[in-house]
Coordinates of C-alpha atoms in Angstrom, one line a residue:
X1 CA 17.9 6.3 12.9
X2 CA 16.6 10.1 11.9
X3 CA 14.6 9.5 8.8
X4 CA 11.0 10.3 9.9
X5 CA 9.5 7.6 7.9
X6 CA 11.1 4.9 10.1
X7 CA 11.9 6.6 13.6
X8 CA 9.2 5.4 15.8
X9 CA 9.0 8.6 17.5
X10 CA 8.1 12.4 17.8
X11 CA 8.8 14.9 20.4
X12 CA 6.7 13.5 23.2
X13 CA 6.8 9.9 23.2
X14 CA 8.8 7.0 21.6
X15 CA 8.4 3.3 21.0
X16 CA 9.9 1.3 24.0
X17 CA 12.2 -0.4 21.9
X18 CA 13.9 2.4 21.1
X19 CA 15.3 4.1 24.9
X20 CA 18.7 3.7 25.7
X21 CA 19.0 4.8 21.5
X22 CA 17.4 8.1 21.5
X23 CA 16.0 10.2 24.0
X24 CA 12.4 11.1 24.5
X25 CA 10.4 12.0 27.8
X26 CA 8.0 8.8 27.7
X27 CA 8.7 5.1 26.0
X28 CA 5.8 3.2 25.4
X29 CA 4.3 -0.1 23.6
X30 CA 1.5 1.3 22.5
X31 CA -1.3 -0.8 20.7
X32 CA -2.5 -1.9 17.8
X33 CA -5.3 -0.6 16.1
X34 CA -7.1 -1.2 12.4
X35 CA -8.3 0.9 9.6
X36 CA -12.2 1.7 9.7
X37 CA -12.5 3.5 6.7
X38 CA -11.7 2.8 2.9
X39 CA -8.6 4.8 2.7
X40 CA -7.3 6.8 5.9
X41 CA -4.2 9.7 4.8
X42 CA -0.7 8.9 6.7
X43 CA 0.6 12.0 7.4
X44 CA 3.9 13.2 8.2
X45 CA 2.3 15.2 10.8
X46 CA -1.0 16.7 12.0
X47 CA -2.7 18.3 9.1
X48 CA 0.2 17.8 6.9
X49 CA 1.0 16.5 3.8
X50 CA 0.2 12.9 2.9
X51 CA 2.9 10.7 2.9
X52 CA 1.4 7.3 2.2
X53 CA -2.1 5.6 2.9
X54 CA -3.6 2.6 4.8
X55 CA -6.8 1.0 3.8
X56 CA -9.4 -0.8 5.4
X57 CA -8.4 -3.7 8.1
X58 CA -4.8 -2.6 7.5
X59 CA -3.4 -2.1 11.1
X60 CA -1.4 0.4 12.7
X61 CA 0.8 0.6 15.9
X62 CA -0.5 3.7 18.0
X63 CA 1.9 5.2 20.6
X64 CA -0.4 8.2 21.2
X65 CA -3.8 9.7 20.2
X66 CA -3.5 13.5 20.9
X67 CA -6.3 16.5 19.8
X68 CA -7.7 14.0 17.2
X69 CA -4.9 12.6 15.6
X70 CA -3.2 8.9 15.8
X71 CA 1.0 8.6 16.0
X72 CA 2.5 5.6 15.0
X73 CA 3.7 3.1 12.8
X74 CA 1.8 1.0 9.6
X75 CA 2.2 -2.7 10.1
X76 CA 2.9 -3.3 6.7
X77 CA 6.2 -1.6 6.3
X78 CA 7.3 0.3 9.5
X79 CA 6.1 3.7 7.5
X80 CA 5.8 5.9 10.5
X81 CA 3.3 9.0 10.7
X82 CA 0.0 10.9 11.5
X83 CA -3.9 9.6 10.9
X84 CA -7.1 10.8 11.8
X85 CA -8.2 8.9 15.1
X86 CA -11.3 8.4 14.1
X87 CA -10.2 6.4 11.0
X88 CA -8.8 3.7 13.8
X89 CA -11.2 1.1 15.4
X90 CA -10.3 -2.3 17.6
X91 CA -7.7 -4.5 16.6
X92 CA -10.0 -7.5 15.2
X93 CA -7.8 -10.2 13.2
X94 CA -8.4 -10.4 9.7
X95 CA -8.5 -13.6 8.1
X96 CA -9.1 -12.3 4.2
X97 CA -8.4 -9.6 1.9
X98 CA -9.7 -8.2 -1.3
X99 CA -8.0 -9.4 -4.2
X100 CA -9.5 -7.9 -6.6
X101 CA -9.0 -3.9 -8.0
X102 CA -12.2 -3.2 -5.5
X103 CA -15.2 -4.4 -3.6
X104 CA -18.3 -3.5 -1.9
X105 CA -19.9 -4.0 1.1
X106 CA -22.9 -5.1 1.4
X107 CA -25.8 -4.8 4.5
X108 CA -27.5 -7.9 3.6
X109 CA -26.0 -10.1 0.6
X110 CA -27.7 -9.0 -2.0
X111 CA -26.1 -7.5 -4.3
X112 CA -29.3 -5.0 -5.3
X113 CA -29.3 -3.4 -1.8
X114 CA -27.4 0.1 -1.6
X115 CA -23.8 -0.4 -0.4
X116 CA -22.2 0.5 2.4
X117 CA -18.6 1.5 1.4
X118 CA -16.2 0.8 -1.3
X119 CA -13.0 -1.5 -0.5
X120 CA -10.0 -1.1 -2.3
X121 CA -7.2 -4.1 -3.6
X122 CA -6.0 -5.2 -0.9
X123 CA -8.4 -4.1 2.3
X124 CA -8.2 -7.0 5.3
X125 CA -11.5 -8.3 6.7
X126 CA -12.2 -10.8 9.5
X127 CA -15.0 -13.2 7.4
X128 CA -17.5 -15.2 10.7
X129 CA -19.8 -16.7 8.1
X130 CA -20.8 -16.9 4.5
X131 CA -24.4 -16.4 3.1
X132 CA -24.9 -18.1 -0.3
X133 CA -22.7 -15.9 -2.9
X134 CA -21.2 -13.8 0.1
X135 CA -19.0 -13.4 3.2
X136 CA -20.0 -12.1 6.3
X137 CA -17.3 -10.0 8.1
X138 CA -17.3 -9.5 12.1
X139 CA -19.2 -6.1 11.5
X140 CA -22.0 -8.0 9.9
X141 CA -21.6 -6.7 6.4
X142 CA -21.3 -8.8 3.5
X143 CA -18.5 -9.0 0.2
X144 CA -19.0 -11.1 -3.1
X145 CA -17.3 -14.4 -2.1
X146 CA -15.4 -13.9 -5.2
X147 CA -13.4 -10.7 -4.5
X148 CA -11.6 -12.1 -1.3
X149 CA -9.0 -14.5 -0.9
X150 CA -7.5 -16.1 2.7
X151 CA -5.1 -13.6 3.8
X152 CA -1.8 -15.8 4.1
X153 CA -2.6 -16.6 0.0
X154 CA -0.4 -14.9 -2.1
X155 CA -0.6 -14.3 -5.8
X156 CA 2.2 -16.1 -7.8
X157 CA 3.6 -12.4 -10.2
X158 CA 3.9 -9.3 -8.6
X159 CA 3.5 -7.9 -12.2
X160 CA 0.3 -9.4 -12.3
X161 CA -1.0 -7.5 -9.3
X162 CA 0.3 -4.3 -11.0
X163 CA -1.8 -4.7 -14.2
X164 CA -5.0 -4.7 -11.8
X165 CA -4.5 -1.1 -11.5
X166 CA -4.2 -0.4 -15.1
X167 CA -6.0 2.6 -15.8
X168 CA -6.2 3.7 -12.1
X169 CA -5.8 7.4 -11.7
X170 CA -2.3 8.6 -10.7
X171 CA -2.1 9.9 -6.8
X172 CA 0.2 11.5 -4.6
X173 CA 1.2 9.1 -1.9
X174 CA -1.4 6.9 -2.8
X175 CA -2.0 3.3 -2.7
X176 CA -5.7 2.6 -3.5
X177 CA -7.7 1.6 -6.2
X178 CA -9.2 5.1 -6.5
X179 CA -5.2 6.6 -6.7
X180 CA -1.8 5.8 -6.6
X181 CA 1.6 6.8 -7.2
X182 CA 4.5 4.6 -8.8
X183 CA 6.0 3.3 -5.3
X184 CA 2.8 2.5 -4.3
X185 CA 1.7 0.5 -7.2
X186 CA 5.2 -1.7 -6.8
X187 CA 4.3 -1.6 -2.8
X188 CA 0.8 -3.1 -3.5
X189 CA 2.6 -5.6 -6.2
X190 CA 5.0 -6.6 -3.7
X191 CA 2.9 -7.4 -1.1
X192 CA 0.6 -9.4 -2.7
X193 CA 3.5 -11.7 -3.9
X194 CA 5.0 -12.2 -0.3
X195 CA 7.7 -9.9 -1.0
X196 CA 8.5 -7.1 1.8
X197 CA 8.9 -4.0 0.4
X198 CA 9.2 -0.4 1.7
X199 CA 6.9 2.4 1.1
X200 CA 8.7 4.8 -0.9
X201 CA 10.6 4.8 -4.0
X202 CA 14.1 5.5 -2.5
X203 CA 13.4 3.2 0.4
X204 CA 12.4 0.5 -2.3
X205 CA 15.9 1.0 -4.6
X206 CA 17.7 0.5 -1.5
X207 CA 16.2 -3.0 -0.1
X208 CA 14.6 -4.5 -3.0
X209 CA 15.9 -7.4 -5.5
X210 CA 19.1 -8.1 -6.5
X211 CA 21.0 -5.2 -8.8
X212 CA 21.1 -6.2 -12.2
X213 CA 24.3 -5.4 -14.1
X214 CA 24.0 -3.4 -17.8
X215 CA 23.0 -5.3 -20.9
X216 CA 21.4 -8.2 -18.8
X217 CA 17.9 -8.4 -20.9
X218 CA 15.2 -7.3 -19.5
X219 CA 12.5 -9.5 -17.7
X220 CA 8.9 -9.7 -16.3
X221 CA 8.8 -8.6 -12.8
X222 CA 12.5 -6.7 -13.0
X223 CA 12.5 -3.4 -10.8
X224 CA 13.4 0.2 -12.8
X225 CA 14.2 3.2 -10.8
X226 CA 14.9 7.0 -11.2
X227 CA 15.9 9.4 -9.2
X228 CA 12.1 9.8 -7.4
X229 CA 10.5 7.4 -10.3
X230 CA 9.9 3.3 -10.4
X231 CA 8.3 1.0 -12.8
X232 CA 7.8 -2.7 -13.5
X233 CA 8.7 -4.9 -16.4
X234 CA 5.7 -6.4 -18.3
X235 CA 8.1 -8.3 -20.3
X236 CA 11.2 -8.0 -22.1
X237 CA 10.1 -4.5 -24.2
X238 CA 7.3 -3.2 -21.7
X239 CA 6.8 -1.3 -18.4
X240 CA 3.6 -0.7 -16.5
X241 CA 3.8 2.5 -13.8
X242 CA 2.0 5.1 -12.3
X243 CA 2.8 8.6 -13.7
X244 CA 2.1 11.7 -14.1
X245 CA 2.4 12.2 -17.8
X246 CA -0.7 10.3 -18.3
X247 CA -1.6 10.9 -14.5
X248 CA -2.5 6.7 -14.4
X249 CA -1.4 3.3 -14.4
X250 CA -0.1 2.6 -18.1
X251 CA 2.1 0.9 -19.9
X252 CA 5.0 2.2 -22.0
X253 CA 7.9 1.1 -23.8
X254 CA 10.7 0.5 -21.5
X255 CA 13.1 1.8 -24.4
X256 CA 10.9 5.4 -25.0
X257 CA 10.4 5.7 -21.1
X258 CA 13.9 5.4 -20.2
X259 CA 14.6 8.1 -23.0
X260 CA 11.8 10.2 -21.9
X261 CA 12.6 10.2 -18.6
X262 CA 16.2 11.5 -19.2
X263 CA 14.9 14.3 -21.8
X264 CA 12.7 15.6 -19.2
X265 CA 15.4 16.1 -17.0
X266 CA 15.3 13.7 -14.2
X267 CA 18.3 11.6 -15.3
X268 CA 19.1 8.0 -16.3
X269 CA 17.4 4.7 -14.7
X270 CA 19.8 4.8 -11.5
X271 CA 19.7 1.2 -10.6
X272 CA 17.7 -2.5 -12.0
X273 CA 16.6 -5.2 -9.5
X274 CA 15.2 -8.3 -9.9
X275 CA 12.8 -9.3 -7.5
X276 CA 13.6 -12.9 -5.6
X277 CA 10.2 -14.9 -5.5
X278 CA 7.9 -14.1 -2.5

């Protein structure tokens, strides 16, 4: 219980569940709150660096809002950190989410009118209504019908999810459409299939799929990781990542990267999983 990334607390208050574990001068429930923004920074502390992100209608459990900044805990993995209060709003249930590589919205559905913000792959909306060729979400803004899907349907391949960020630029700690890094790109893959995953690559070696032993072939959807690196299997020759040798989402042999990778220094592929079904 003392990596950061999990422990539900900081020097002032921790999550009730937690006394009679650690110590901490306040316990509290908190409350939930949801992303307002396209992409809100999770920090590992106040003004710090980024550790991961949320995206729109993604919610977060807040234990404490203190000089402009929200403590607590993303709802998708646990991933525990830092984000700009104002990036939070009320905790209104979503019912969709975008699942497509991005969106709009829209202040009237018409799809000539200027937009409003930009949504990335997997962003959570509560949809009231629909308007001919659009949704209406509970803010009264509108999405192509087309770009959302009900939010307890789940795509089939996880690798499939991973090749709509082909081409996306690579990003530090990121996990949007507009950036991401190689454990969030098998995060966002994950998710979308029903399968829990963590948010960071050693936190994803150690829980996900079942360890595959040398010279079993490779497979769509199998798991590769390095020692700070992961990757997906296209099929039984390819993998598709985020890194930074081409700074994007590309594909590359799985045979060249695995001997690039060790020529560069940052060792062999330290474990194979393959992914049970969602």
């Amino acid at each position: 219980m003392t990596d950061r990334r999990s422990l539900l607390a900081n020097d002032r208050v921790a999550a009730s569940e937690l006394e009679g574990s650690i110590a901490a001068p306040a316990y509290v429930e908190g409350e939930w709150r949801r992303v307002v923004v396209p992409v809100a920074d999770l920090l590992a502390a106040p003004e710090g660096a980024r550790d991961r992100q949320l995206l729109y209608g993604q919610r977060m459990r807040v234990l404490e809002v203190r000089e402009g900044w929200a403590f607590g805990a993303a709802a998708r993995d646990g991933y525990v950190g830092y984000v700009a209060a104002g990036s939070l709003g009320d905790d209104v249930a979503a019912t969709h989410r975008v699942a497509v590589p991005a969106t709009h919205l829209y202040p009237v559905p018409d799809l000539r009118r200027r937009e409003r913000a930009w949504l990335s792959f997997g962003s959570e909306l509560r949809v009231v209504s629909a308007s001919g060729e659009f949704f209406e979400t509970a803010e009264g803004l509108f999405v192509p019908k087309p770009h959302l899907r009900p939010l307890n349907a789940q795509f089939a391949d996880p690798v499939t999810v991973a090749q709509l960020f082909f081409g996306v630029p690579y990003l530090w700690g990121g996990n949007s459409a507009a950036g991401i890094d190689c454990s969030g790109l098998v995060q966002a893959a994950c998710l979308a299939a029903g399968i829990d995953c963590p948010g960071d690559t050693d936190l994803q070696e150690a829980a996900l799929g079942e360890t595959l032993a040398p010279g079993v072939p490779p497979a769509r959807g199998d798991v590769y990781f390095w020692n700070g690196h992961v990757a997906l299997a296209v099929d039984g020759e390819t993998l598709i990542h985020a890194n930074a040798r081409t700074m994007a989402v590309t594909y590359e042999p799985i045979a060249g990267a695995i001997a690039r990778i060790e020529a560069q220094g940052e060792g062999p592929v330290t474990r194979r999983a393959r992914l049970a079904a969602g």
